Amino acid sequence: MRKGLFAEGEATLRMKMVMEDGKMDPVAYRIKYTAHHRTGDQWCIYPTYDYTHCLCDSIEHITHSLCTKEFQARRSSYFWLCNALDVYCPVQWEYGRLNLTYTVVSKRKIIKLVETGAVRDWDDPRLFTLTALRRRGFPPEAINNFCARVGVTVAQTTMEPHLLEACVRDVLNDCAPRAMAVLEPLRVTITNLPPDAQTEVRVPDFPADESRGSHTVPLSSTIYIEHTDFREVMEKGYKRLTPEQPVGLRHAGYVISVQRVVKDGSGRVVELQVSCSRTESAEKPKAFVHWVSQPLRCEVRLYERLFLHKNPEDASEVPGGFLSDINPDSLQVVSDALVDRSVSGASVFSKFQFERVGFFSVDPDSTPERLVFNRTVTLKEDPGKI
């Protein structure tokens, strides 16, 4: 076999034993004429999982080898080989695999997603590999808390992703400093401020506990708000900016009122001209909106579920197979988002809460000239709020 005198499948080296499920003589070595990524064509025989698993654990002095239930049948070969070779034998424990809806966790299926270009790589933030969760901004504490809540059982468990996301919010809400970012900018000119006027506004990093620090952002006569925070026609229940309804600027101490709406040739609103007054002298507004002034341009990546159906591996639910169920809107890239200057110089994987938008993490694709943010999770908000 070692000399390459047999074809693939023509000869194998087996362990002479009977496994728990009744299968006899599991294969220890088989022939594969496939180049190895390290040794090239030096070898044409390769060990199997049944042969290497227990020996690697033994050599590395593993105390307990934790496996999912499908490996229970291999426990007998695990113990048999260690005893046959008279080497230290760890304990193998099996538990039920934790599955999530709207995704796949099988390595073979993830490889298919990568090879077909459905995702960028193993660390694509739409996946649920550890490297993908790290890139998306999930803190390790949140993953541990999720696993502790679910518990360990021998039964196979399928959980909803929003339970994991709730654990992420709990952790990030306490450790991610606040910043302000605008994903769909609408220019606002404050007409009763001089064009060269500029003040510094102090913004707490954690509004619930201002003793944990703060940062300053500039406020000039030109600011940007979210396009969705303005409506030209007033609607019942709408509390944000309209020509008839003023709105407050978060942390700034100002209330703005629309004086003029500027549109482009297609009729789209491109600028608002407003006047401002101090909060103390104005009637209390119904809502406060976030804003940026003299901001940094950045890229923001918004992620949704990778698959359209809850169980993409279920043939009755997705007859065409999981690759046919990819959500075309699972990634939205906002190329010209604006963020306040407090985040400049942030390192990769730094985490922030963009007020009223969501939790975000700095992506490794960031450069000193342009930051890239991944949305980790949205904020937990009242679905009826408008």
Coordinates of C-alpha atoms in Angstrom, one line a residue:
M1 CA 0.0 0.0 0.0
R2 CA 2.7 2.4 1.0
K3 CA 4.6 1.8 -2.3
G4 CA 1.6 2.6 -4.4
L5 CA 1.1 -0.9 -5.8
F6 CA -2.6 -1.0 -5.3
A7 CA -5.4 1.2 -6.8
E8 CA -7.7 3.3 -4.6
G9 CA -10.2 1.0 -2.8
E10 CA -8.3 -2.2 -3.8
A11 CA -6.7 -2.7 -0.3
T12 CA -7.2 -1.3 3.2
L13 CA -5.7 -1.8 6.6
R14 CA -8.4 -2.7 9.2
M15 CA -8.7 -3.0 13.0
K16 CA -10.0 -6.4 13.9
M17 CA -12.9 -5.7 16.2
V18 CA -16.7 -5.3 16.3
M19 CA -18.2 -1.8 16.9
E20 CA -21.2 -0.9 19.0
D21 CA -23.5 -0.7 16.0
G22 CA -22.5 -4.2 14.9
K23 CA -20.1 -3.1 12.1
M24 CA -16.9 -5.1 11.9
D25 CA -13.3 -4.3 11.3
P26 CA -13.3 -0.5 10.8
V27 CA -10.8 0.9 8.4
A28 CA -7.5 2.3 9.8
Y29 CA -5.7 3.2 6.6
R30 CA -6.9 3.6 3.0
I31 CA -5.3 4.5 -0.3
K32 CA -5.8 7.9 -1.8
Y33 CA -3.8 9.3 -4.7
T34 CA -4.5 12.9 -3.6
A35 CA -1.8 15.5 -3.0
H36 CA -1.5 16.7 0.6
H37 CA -1.4 20.4 1.3
R38 CA 1.9 19.9 3.3
T39 CA 3.6 16.7 2.1
G40 CA 2.5 16.8 -1.6
D41 CA 2.7 13.4 -3.2
Q42 CA 5.0 11.9 -0.6
W43 CA 2.2 9.6 0.7
C44 CA -0.6 7.7 -0.9
I45 CA -2.0 6.1 2.3
Y46 CA -3.9 8.1 4.8
P47 CA -5.3 7.2 8.2
T48 CA -9.1 7.4 8.9
Y49 CA -10.9 9.3 11.7
D50 CA -11.4 6.0 13.7
Y51 CA -7.6 5.5 13.7
T52 CA -6.4 9.1 14.4
H53 CA -9.0 10.5 16.7
C54 CA -8.2 8.5 19.8
L55 CA -4.4 8.6 19.2
C56 CA -4.3 12.3 18.8
D57 CA -6.3 12.8 22.0
S58 CA -4.0 10.4 23.8
I59 CA -0.8 12.0 22.6
E60 CA -2.2 15.5 23.6
H61 CA -3.2 14.2 27.0
I62 CA -6.9 15.1 26.5
T63 CA -9.0 14.1 29.5
H64 CA -12.4 14.1 27.9
S65 CA -13.1 13.9 24.2
L66 CA -16.5 15.6 23.6
C67 CA -18.4 14.4 20.5
T68 CA -21.8 14.7 19.1
K69 CA -24.2 11.7 19.2
E70 CA -23.4 10.4 15.7
F71 CA -19.9 9.4 17.0
Q72 CA -21.3 7.2 19.8
A73 CA -20.9 4.1 17.6
R74 CA -17.2 4.9 17.3
R75 CA -16.6 4.8 21.1
S76 CA -15.8 1.1 21.0
S77 CA -13.0 1.6 18.3
Y78 CA -11.7 4.6 20.3
F79 CA -11.2 2.5 23.4
W80 CA -10.1 -0.6 21.5
L81 CA -7.2 1.0 19.7
C82 CA -5.9 2.8 22.8
N83 CA -5.9 -0.5 24.7
A84 CA -4.5 -2.5 21.8
L85 CA -1.5 -0.1 21.7
D86 CA -1.3 0.2 25.5
V87 CA -1.4 4.0 25.5
Y88 CA -3.3 6.4 27.7
C89 CA -7.0 6.3 26.9
P90 CA -9.1 9.5 27.4
V91 CA -12.9 9.4 28.1
Q92 CA -15.3 9.9 25.1
W93 CA -18.6 11.7 26.0
E94 CA -21.4 12.3 23.5
Y95 CA -24.0 15.0 23.4
G96 CA -26.7 16.2 21.1
R97 CA -25.7 18.6 18.4
L98 CA -27.0 22.2 18.7
N99 CA -28.6 23.3 15.4
L100 CA -30.0 26.7 14.4
T101 CA -32.8 27.5 12.0
Y102 CA -32.2 29.5 8.8
T103 CA -28.6 28.2 8.5
V104 CA -26.5 25.1 8.1
V105 CA -23.7 24.0 10.4
S106 CA -22.4 21.0 8.6
K107 CA -18.8 21.5 7.4
R108 CA -19.6 19.8 4.1
K109 CA -22.5 22.1 3.4
I110 CA -20.5 25.2 4.4
I111 CA -17.7 24.1 2.0
K112 CA -20.4 24.0 -0.8
L113 CA -21.5 27.5 0.1
V114 CA -17.9 28.8 -0.1
E115 CA -17.1 26.9 -3.4
T116 CA -20.3 28.2 -5.1
G117 CA -19.7 31.8 -4.0
A118 CA -22.8 32.0 -1.9
V119 CA -20.6 33.3 0.9
R120 CA -17.1 34.8 0.8
D121 CA -15.3 32.3 3.1
W122 CA -15.6 30.4 6.4
D123 CA -15.6 33.7 8.3
D124 CA -18.5 35.2 6.2
P125 CA -20.6 36.9 8.9
R126 CA -23.8 35.3 7.6
L127 CA -22.5 31.9 8.7
F128 CA -22.4 30.5 12.3
T129 CA -18.8 29.3 12.4
L130 CA -16.8 30.7 15.3
T131 CA -14.7 32.8 13.0
A132 CA -17.8 34.1 11.3
L133 CA -19.4 35.1 14.6
R134 CA -16.2 36.8 15.7
R135 CA -16.1 38.8 12.4
R136 CA -19.7 39.8 12.8
G137 CA -19.0 41.0 16.3
F138 CA -20.5 38.4 18.6
P139 CA -18.7 38.5 21.9
P140 CA -17.4 35.2 23.4
E141 CA -19.4 35.9 26.6
A142 CA -22.6 36.0 24.6
I143 CA -21.9 32.6 22.9
N144 CA -21.1 31.1 26.3
N145 CA -24.3 32.6 27.8
F146 CA -26.4 31.2 25.0
C147 CA -24.9 27.7 25.4
A148 CA -25.5 27.9 29.2
R149 CA -29.1 28.8 28.7
V150 CA -29.7 26.0 26.2
G151 CA -27.9 23.5 28.3
V152 CA -26.2 20.2 27.3
T153 CA -28.4 17.3 26.4
V154 CA -28.1 14.0 24.5
A155 CA -31.2 15.1 22.5
Q156 CA -30.7 16.9 19.2
T157 CA -31.7 20.5 19.7
T158 CA -32.7 23.2 17.1
M159 CA -32.9 26.8 18.3
E160 CA -34.0 30.1 16.8
P161 CA -31.2 32.5 16.0
H162 CA -33.0 35.4 17.8
L163 CA -32.2 33.6 21.1
L164 CA -28.5 33.9 20.4
E165 CA -29.0 37.5 19.2
A166 CA -30.7 38.3 22.5
C167 CA -27.7 37.1 24.4
V168 CA -25.5 39.3 22.2
R169 CA -27.6 42.4 22.9
D170 CA -27.4 41.7 26.6
V171 CA -23.6 41.7 26.5
L172 CA -23.0 44.5 24.0
N173 CA -25.5 46.8 25.7
D174 CA -23.2 46.8 28.7
C175 CA -19.8 47.0 26.9
A176 CA -20.3 48.7 23.5
P177 CA -19.9 52.5 23.7
R178 CA -22.4 54.7 21.9
A179 CA -21.8 56.6 18.7
M180 CA -24.0 58.2 16.1
A181 CA -24.1 57.1 12.5
V182 CA -26.4 57.9 9.5
L183 CA -26.9 55.2 6.9
E184 CA -29.1 57.1 4.5
P185 CA -28.0 60.7 4.9
L186 CA -30.2 63.8 4.4
R187 CA -28.5 67.1 4.5
V188 CA -29.9 69.6 7.0
T189 CA -28.8 73.3 7.0
I190 CA -29.4 75.3 10.2
T191 CA -30.1 78.7 8.8
N192 CA -30.0 80.7 12.1
L193 CA -26.5 79.5 12.9
P194 CA -23.5 81.3 11.2
P195 CA -21.9 79.1 8.4
D196 CA -18.6 79.0 10.3
A197 CA -20.2 78.3 13.7
Q198 CA -19.1 75.2 15.5
T199 CA -19.6 73.9 19.0
E200 CA -18.6 70.7 20.8
V201 CA -21.3 68.4 22.1
R202 CA -20.5 66.0 24.8
V203 CA -22.0 62.5 24.2
P204 CA -22.0 59.9 27.0
D205 CA -20.4 56.5 26.0
F206 CA -23.1 54.8 28.2
P207 CA -26.1 57.0 28.8
A208 CA -27.4 54.7 31.6
D209 CA -24.2 55.4 33.5
E210 CA -22.5 58.6 32.5
S211 CA -19.7 58.0 34.9
R212 CA -18.2 55.5 32.5
G213 CA -17.0 58.2 30.2
S214 CA -17.9 60.4 27.2
H215 CA -16.7 61.8 23.9
T216 CA -17.3 65.0 22.0
V217 CA -18.6 65.5 18.5
P218 CA -18.8 68.8 16.5
L219 CA -22.0 70.6 15.8
S220 CA -22.0 73.0 12.9
S221 CA -24.6 74.7 10.7
T222 CA -24.6 71.6 8.4
I223 CA -25.7 68.3 9.9
Y224 CA -27.0 65.0 8.5
I225 CA -30.0 63.0 9.7
E226 CA -31.5 59.7 8.5
H227 CA -33.7 60.2 5.4
T228 CA -36.4 58.1 7.2
D229 CA -36.5 60.6 10.1
F230 CA -38.3 63.1 7.8
R231 CA -41.6 62.9 6.1
E232 CA -43.0 65.6 3.9
V233 CA -46.6 64.6 4.6
M234 CA -47.7 64.2 8.3
E235 CA -49.1 60.8 9.1
K236 CA -51.1 59.8 12.2
G237 CA -48.7 58.4 14.9
Y238 CA -45.5 59.7 13.2
K239 CA -43.4 61.5 15.9
R240 CA -40.3 62.6 14.0
L241 CA -39.6 65.6 11.7
T242 CA -42.2 67.0 9.3
P243 CA -42.8 70.5 8.0
E244 CA -45.4 70.9 10.8
Q245 CA -43.6 69.0 13.6
P246 CA -40.2 69.9 15.1
V247 CA -37.8 67.3 16.5
G248 CA -35.0 67.3 19.0
L249 CA -31.3 66.6 18.2
R250 CA -30.0 63.9 20.6
H251 CA -27.5 65.2 23.2
A252 CA -27.2 68.6 21.4
G253 CA -29.8 70.5 23.4
Y254 CA -31.5 71.9 20.3
V255 CA -34.9 71.6 18.6
I256 CA -35.1 72.1 14.9
S257 CA -38.1 73.2 12.8
V258 CA -38.4 72.9 9.0
Q259 CA -38.3 76.2 7.1
R260 CA -37.8 74.9 3.5
V261 CA -37.7 71.6 1.7
V262 CA -35.2 71.4 -1.2
K263 CA -35.8 68.7 -3.9
D264 CA -33.8 67.6 -7.0
G265 CA -35.1 67.3 -10.5
S266 CA -36.8 64.0 -9.8
G267 CA -38.7 65.4 -6.8
R268 CA -36.6 63.6 -4.2
V269 CA -35.9 65.6 -1.0
V270 CA -32.1 66.3 -0.9
E271 CA -31.9 69.0 1.7
L272 CA -33.8 70.6 4.6
Q273 CA -33.4 74.2 5.7
V274 CA -34.3 74.5 9.3
S275 CA -34.1 76.9 12.3
C276 CA -33.0 75.8 15.7
S277 CA -33.8 76.9 19.2
R278 CA -32.6 75.8 22.6
T279 CA -34.5 72.9 24.2
E280 CA -35.2 75.0 27.3
S281 CA -37.0 77.7 25.3
A282 CA -38.9 75.4 22.9
E283 CA -41.9 73.2 23.4
K284 CA -40.8 69.7 24.3
P285 CA -40.6 67.7 21.0
K286 CA -42.3 64.3 20.6
A287 CA -39.0 62.7 19.5
F288 CA -35.3 63.1 19.4
V289 CA -33.2 61.9 16.3
H290 CA -29.6 61.1 16.0
W291 CA -27.4 63.2 13.7
V292 CA -23.8 63.7 12.5
S293 CA -21.8 66.8 11.7
Q294 CA -18.4 66.9 9.9
P295 CA -18.6 63.1 9.8
L296 CA -16.4 60.3 8.5
R297 CA -17.5 58.3 5.5
C298 CA -17.5 54.6 6.0
E299 CA -18.9 51.4 4.6
V300 CA -21.6 49.5 6.5
R301 CA -22.6 45.9 5.8
L302 CA -26.1 44.9 6.9
Y303 CA -26.8 41.2 7.3
E304 CA -30.0 39.2 7.2
R305 CA -30.7 35.5 7.4
L306 CA -28.7 33.5 4.8
F307 CA -31.6 31.3 3.9
L308 CA -35.2 32.0 3.0
H309 CA -36.7 29.0 4.8
K310 CA -36.5 28.0 8.4
N311 CA -35.1 24.5 7.6
P312 CA -33.1 24.8 4.4
E313 CA -31.9 21.2 4.7
D314 CA -35.4 19.8 4.8
A315 CA -36.3 18.4 1.4
S316 CA -40.1 18.8 2.1
E317 CA -39.6 22.5 2.8
V318 CA -36.9 23.1 0.1
P319 CA -37.2 20.5 -2.7
G320 CA -34.4 22.1 -4.7
G321 CA -31.8 21.7 -1.9
F322 CA -30.2 24.2 0.5
L323 CA -28.2 25.9 -2.3
S324 CA -31.5 26.9 -4.0
D325 CA -32.7 28.6 -0.9
I326 CA -30.1 31.4 -0.6
N327 CA -31.6 34.8 0.5
P328 CA -30.7 37.3 -2.2
D329 CA -31.0 40.1 0.3
S330 CA -28.9 38.5 3.0
L331 CA -26.2 41.2 2.5
Q332 CA -26.8 44.9 1.9
V333 CA -23.7 47.1 1.5
V334 CA -24.1 50.8 2.3
S335 CA -21.1 52.4 0.7
D336 CA -21.5 56.0 1.8
A337 CA -22.7 55.9 5.4
L338 CA -21.7 58.7 7.7
V339 CA -20.4 58.2 11.3
D340 CA -19.2 60.7 13.9
R341 CA -15.5 61.2 14.4
S342 CA -15.4 59.5 17.8
V343 CA -14.8 56.1 16.1
S344 CA -11.8 57.3 14.1
G345 CA -8.8 55.0 14.8
A346 CA -11.0 52.2 16.0
S347 CA -9.2 48.8 15.8
V348 CA -10.5 45.7 14.1
F349 CA -13.3 44.0 16.0
S350 CA -14.0 47.1 18.1
K351 CA -17.7 47.2 18.9
F352 CA -20.1 50.2 19.0
Q353 CA -23.8 50.8 19.4
F354 CA -24.9 53.3 16.7
E355 CA -27.7 55.1 18.5
R356 CA -31.2 54.1 17.2
V357 CA -29.6 51.9 14.5
G358 CA -27.9 48.8 16.0
F359 CA -24.7 47.2 17.3
F360 CA -21.8 47.2 14.9
S361 CA -18.2 45.8 14.8
V362 CA -15.2 47.0 12.8
D363 CA -14.4 44.6 10.0
P364 CA -10.9 43.4 9.1
D365 CA -11.4 44.9 5.6
S366 CA -11.1 48.4 7.2
T367 CA -8.2 50.6 6.3
P368 CA -6.8 53.8 8.0
E369 CA -8.6 55.8 5.4
R370 CA -12.0 54.0 5.4
L371 CA -13.6 52.0 8.2
V372 CA -15.9 49.1 7.4
F373 CA -18.6 48.1 9.9
N374 CA -20.6 44.9 10.2
R375 CA -24.0 45.1 11.8
T376 CA -23.8 42.5 14.6
V377 CA -27.5 42.7 15.6
T378 CA -30.3 45.2 15.4
L379 CA -31.6 47.0 18.5
K380 CA -34.5 45.6 20.3
E381 CA -37.4 48.0 19.6
D382 CA -41.1 48.2 19.8
P383 CA -42.3 46.9 16.4
G384 CA -45.2 49.3 16.4
K385 CA -42.9 52.3 16.8
I386 CA -42.9 54.8 13.9

